[in-house]
PDB file of C-alpha atoms in Angstrom:
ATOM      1  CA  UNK A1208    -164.998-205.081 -75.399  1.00  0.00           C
ATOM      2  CA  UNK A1209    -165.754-201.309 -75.368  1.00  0.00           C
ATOM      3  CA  UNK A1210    -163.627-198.879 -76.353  1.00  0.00           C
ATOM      4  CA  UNK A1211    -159.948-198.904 -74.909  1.00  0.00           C
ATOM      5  CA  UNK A1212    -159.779-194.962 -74.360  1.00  0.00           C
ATOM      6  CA  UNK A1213    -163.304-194.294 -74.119  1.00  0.00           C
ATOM      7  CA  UNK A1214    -163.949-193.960 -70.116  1.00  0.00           C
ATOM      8  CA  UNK A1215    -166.907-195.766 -68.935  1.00  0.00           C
ATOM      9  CA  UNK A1216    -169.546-194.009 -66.414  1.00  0.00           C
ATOM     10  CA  UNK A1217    -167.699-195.336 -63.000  1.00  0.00           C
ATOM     11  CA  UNK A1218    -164.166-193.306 -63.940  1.00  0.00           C
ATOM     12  CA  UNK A1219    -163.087-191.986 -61.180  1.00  0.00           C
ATOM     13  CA  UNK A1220    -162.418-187.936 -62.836  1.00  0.00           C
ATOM     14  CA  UNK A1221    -159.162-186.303 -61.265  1.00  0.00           C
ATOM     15  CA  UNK A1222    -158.049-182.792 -61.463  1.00  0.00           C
ATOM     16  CA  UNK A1223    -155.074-184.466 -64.194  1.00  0.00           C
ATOM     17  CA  UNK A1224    -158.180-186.465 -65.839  1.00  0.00           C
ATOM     18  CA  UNK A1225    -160.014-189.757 -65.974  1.00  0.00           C
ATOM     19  CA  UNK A1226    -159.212-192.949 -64.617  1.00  0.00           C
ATOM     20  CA  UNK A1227    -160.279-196.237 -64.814  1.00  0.00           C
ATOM     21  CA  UNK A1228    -160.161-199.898 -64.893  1.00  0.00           C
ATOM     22  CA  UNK A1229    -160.934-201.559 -68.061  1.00  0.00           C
ATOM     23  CA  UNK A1230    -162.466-205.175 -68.133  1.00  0.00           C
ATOM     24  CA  UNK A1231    -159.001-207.037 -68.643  1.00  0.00           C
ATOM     25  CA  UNK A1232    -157.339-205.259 -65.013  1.00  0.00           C
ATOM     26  CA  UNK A1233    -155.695-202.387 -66.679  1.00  0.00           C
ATOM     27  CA  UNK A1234    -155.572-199.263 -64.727  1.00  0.00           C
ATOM     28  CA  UNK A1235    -156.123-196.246 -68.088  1.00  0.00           C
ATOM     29  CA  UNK A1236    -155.618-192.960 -67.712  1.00  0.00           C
ATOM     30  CA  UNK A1237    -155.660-190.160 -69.667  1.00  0.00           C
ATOM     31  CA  UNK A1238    -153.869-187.141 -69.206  1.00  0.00           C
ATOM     32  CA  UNK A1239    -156.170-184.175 -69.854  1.00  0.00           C
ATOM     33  CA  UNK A1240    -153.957-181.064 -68.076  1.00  0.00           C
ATOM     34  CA  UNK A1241    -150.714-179.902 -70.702  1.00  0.00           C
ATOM     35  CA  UNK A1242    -148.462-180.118 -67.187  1.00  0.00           C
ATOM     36  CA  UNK A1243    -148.145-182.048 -64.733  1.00  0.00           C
ATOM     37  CA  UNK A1244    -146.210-180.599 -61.140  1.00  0.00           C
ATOM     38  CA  UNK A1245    -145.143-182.796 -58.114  1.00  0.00           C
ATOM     39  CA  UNK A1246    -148.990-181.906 -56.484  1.00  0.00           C
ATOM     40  CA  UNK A1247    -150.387-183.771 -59.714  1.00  0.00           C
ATOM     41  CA  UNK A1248    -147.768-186.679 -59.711  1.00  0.00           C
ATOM     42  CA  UNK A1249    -148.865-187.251 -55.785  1.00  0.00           C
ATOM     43  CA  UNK A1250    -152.515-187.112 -56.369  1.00  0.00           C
ATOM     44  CA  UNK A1251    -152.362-189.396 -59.868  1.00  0.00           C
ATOM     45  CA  UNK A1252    -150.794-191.890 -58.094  1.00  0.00           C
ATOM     46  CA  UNK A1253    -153.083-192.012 -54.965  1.00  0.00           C
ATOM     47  CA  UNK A1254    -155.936-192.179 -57.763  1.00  0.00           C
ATOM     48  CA  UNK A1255    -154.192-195.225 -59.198  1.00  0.00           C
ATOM     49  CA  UNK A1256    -153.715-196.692 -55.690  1.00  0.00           C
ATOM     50  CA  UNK A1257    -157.985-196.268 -55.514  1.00  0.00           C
ATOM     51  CA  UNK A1258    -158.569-197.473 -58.940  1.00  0.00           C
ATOM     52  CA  UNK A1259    -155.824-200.603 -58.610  1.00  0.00           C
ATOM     53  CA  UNK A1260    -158.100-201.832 -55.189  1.00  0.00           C
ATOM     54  CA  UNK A1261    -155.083-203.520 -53.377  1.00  0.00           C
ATOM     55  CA  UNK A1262    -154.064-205.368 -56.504  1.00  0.00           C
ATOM     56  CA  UNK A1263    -150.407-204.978 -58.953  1.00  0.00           C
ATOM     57  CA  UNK A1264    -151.937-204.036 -62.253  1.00  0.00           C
ATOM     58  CA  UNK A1265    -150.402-202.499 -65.038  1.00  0.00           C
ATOM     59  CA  UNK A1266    -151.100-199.007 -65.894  1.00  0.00           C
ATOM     60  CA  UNK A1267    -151.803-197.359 -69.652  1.00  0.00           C
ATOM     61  CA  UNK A1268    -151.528-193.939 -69.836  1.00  0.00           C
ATOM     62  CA  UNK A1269    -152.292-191.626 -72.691  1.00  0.00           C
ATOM     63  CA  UNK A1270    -149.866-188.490 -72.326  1.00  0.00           C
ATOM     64  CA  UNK A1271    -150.761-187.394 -75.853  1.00  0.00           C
ATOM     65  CA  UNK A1272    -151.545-184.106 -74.221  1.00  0.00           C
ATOM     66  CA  UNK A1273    -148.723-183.477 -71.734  1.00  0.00           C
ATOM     67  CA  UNK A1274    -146.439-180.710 -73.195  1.00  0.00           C
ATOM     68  CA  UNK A1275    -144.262-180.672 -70.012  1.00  0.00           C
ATOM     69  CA  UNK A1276    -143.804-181.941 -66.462  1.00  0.00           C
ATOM     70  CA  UNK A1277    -141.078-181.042 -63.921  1.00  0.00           C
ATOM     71  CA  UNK A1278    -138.377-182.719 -62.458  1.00  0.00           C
ATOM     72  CA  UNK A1279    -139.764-183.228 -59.308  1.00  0.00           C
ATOM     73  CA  UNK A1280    -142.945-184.673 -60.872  1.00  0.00           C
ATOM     74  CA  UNK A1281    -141.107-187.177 -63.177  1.00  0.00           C
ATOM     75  CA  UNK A1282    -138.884-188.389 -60.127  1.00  0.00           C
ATOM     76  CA  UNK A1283    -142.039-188.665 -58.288  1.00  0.00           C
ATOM     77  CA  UNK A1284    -143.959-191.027 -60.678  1.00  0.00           C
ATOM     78  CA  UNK A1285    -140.726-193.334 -60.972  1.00  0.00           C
ATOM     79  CA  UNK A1286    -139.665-194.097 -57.458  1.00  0.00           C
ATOM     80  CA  UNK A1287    -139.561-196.916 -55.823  1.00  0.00           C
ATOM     81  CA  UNK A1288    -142.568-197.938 -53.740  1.00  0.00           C
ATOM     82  CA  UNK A1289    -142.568-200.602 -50.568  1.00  0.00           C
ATOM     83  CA  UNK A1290    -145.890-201.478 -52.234  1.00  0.00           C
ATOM     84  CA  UNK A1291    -146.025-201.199 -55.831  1.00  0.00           C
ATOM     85  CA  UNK A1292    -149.325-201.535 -57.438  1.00  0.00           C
ATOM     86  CA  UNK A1293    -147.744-201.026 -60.846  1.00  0.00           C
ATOM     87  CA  UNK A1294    -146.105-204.010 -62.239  1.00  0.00           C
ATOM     88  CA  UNK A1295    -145.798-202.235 -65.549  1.00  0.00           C
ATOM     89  CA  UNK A1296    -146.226-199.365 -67.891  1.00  0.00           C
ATOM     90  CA  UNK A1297    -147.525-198.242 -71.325  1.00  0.00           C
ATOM     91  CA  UNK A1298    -147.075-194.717 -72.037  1.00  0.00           C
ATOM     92  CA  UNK A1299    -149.499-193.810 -75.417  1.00  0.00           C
ATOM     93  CA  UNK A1300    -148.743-190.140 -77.117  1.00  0.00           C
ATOM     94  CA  UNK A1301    -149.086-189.097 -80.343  1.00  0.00           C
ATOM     95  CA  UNK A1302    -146.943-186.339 -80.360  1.00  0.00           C
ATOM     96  CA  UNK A1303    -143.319-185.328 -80.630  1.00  0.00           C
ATOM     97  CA  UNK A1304    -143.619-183.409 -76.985  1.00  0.00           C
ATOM     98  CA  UNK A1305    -145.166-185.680 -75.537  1.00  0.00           C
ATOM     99  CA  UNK A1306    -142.945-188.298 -76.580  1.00  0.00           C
ATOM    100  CA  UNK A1307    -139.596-186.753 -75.405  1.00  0.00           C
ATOM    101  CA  UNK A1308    -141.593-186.515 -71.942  1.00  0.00           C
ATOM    102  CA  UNK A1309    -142.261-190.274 -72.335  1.00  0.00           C
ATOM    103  CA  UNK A1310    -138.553-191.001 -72.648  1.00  0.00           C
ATOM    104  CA  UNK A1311    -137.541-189.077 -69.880  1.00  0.00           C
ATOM    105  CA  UNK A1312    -139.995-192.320 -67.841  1.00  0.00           C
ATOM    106  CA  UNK A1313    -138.087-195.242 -70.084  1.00  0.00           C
ATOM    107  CA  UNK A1314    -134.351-193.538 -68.975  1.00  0.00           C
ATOM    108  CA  UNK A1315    -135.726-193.101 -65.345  1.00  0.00           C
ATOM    109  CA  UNK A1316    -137.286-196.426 -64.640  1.00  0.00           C
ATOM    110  CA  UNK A1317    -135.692-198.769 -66.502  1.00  0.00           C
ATOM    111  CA  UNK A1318    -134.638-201.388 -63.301  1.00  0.00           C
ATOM    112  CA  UNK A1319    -137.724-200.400 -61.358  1.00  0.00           C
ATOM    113  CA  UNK A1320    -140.691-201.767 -63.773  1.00  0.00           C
ATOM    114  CA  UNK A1321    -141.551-202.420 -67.426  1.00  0.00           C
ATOM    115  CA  UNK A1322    -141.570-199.039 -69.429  1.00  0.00           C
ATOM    116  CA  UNK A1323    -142.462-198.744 -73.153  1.00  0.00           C
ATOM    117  CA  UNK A1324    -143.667-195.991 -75.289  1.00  0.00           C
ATOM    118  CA  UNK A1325    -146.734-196.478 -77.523  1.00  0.00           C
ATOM    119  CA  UNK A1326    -148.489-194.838 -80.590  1.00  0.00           C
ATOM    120  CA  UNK A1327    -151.711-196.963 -80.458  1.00  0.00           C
ATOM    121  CA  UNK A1328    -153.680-197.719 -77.161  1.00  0.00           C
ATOM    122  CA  UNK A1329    -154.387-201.154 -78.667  1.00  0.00           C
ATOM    123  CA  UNK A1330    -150.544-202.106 -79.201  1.00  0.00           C
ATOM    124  CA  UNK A1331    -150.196-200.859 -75.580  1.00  0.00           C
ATOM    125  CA  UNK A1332    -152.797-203.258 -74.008  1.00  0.00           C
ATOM    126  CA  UNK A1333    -151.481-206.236 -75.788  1.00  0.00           C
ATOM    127  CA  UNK A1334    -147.542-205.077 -74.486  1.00  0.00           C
ATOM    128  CA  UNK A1335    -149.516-204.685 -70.412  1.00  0.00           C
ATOM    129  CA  UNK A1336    -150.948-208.497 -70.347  1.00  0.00           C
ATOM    130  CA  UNK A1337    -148.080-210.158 -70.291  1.00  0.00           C
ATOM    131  CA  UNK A1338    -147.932-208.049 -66.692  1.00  0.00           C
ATOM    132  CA  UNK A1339    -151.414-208.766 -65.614  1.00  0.00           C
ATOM    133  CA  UNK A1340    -151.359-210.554 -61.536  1.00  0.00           C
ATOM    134  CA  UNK A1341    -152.686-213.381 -60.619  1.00  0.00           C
ATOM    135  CA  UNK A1342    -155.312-212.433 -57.636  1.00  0.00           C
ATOM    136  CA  UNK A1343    -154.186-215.371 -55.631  1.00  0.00           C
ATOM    137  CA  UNK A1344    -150.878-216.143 -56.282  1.00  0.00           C
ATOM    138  CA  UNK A1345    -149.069-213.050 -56.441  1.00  0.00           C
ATOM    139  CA  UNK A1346    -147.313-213.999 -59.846  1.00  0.00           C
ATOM    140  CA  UNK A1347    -147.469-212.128 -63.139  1.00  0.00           C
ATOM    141  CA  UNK A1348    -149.549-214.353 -65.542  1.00  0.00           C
ATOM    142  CA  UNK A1349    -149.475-214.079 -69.241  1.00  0.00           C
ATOM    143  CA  UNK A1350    -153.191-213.619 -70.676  1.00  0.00           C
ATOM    144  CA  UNK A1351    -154.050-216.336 -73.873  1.00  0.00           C
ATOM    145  CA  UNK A1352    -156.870-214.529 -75.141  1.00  0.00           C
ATOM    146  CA  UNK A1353    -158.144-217.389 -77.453  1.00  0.00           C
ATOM    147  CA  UNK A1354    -158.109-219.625 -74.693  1.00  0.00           C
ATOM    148  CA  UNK A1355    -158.939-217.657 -71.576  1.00  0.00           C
ATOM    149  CA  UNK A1356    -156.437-219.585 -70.126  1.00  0.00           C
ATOM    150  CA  UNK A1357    -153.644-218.076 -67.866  1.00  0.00           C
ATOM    151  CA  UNK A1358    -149.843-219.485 -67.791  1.00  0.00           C
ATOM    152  CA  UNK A1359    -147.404-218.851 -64.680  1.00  0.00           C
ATOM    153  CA  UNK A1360    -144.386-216.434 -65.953  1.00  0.00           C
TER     154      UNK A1360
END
């Protein structure tokens, strides 16, 4: 496996920064801008929509840099879609800023979808897949990586 936050060639670069898919279905992300506005909430998600391809993945993103974000943005990123193509979400940061932002997404989404606040990427991909989707059945599936074998949740 390469490296979690290291994005490969085919990331897709946004205005916010890179995203991707890494080989296990996790949409990453890394947050490059210090803000983040309602515009930048809009377009991130549309980018995830792209990078997700039709199918519920869960989404990593490392906020280490975010200093702040506005109300309207953090409302944005936890409403309610029709469609969600999140079924859950790691938020990485290593700092103390970043990390109040982070809560601010745990106290807003809490009955909408999985929310947890990381300090290490690799902690954060083991938490997403338990929320990794079956392609054909539309269930979440819990990932044995010994085994390569899948079980129903």
């Amino acid at each position: 496996m390469t490296d979690l936050m290291t994005p490969p060639p085919d990331a897709v670069v946004t205005p916010s920064g890179p995203v991707w898919l890494s080989e296990d279905g996790i949409i990453v992300t890394i947050t490059m801008s210090p803000t983040q506005t309602l515009a930048d909430a809009k377009e991130n998600i549309q980018y995830n929509k792209k990078v997700a391809a039709g199918i519920p993945r869960p989404l990593l993103v490392d906020m280490s840099r975010v200093r702040s974000m506005s109300k309207d943005a953090r409302e944005e990123y936890v409403k309610k879609d029709d469609d969600p193509l999140v079924t859950a979400v790691a938020l990485v940061t290593n700092s103390n800023i970043s990390r109040m932002v982070g809560n601010f997404f745990i106290g807003l989404a809490q009955s909408y979808i999985p929310v947890k606040l990381f300090t290490e990427p690799q902690k954060a991909r083991e938490w997403l897949l338990q929320y990794i989707v079956s392609n054909d059945t539309g269930q979440v599936v819990i990932k044995d990586d010994d085994s390569g074998l899948t079980t129903d949740r």
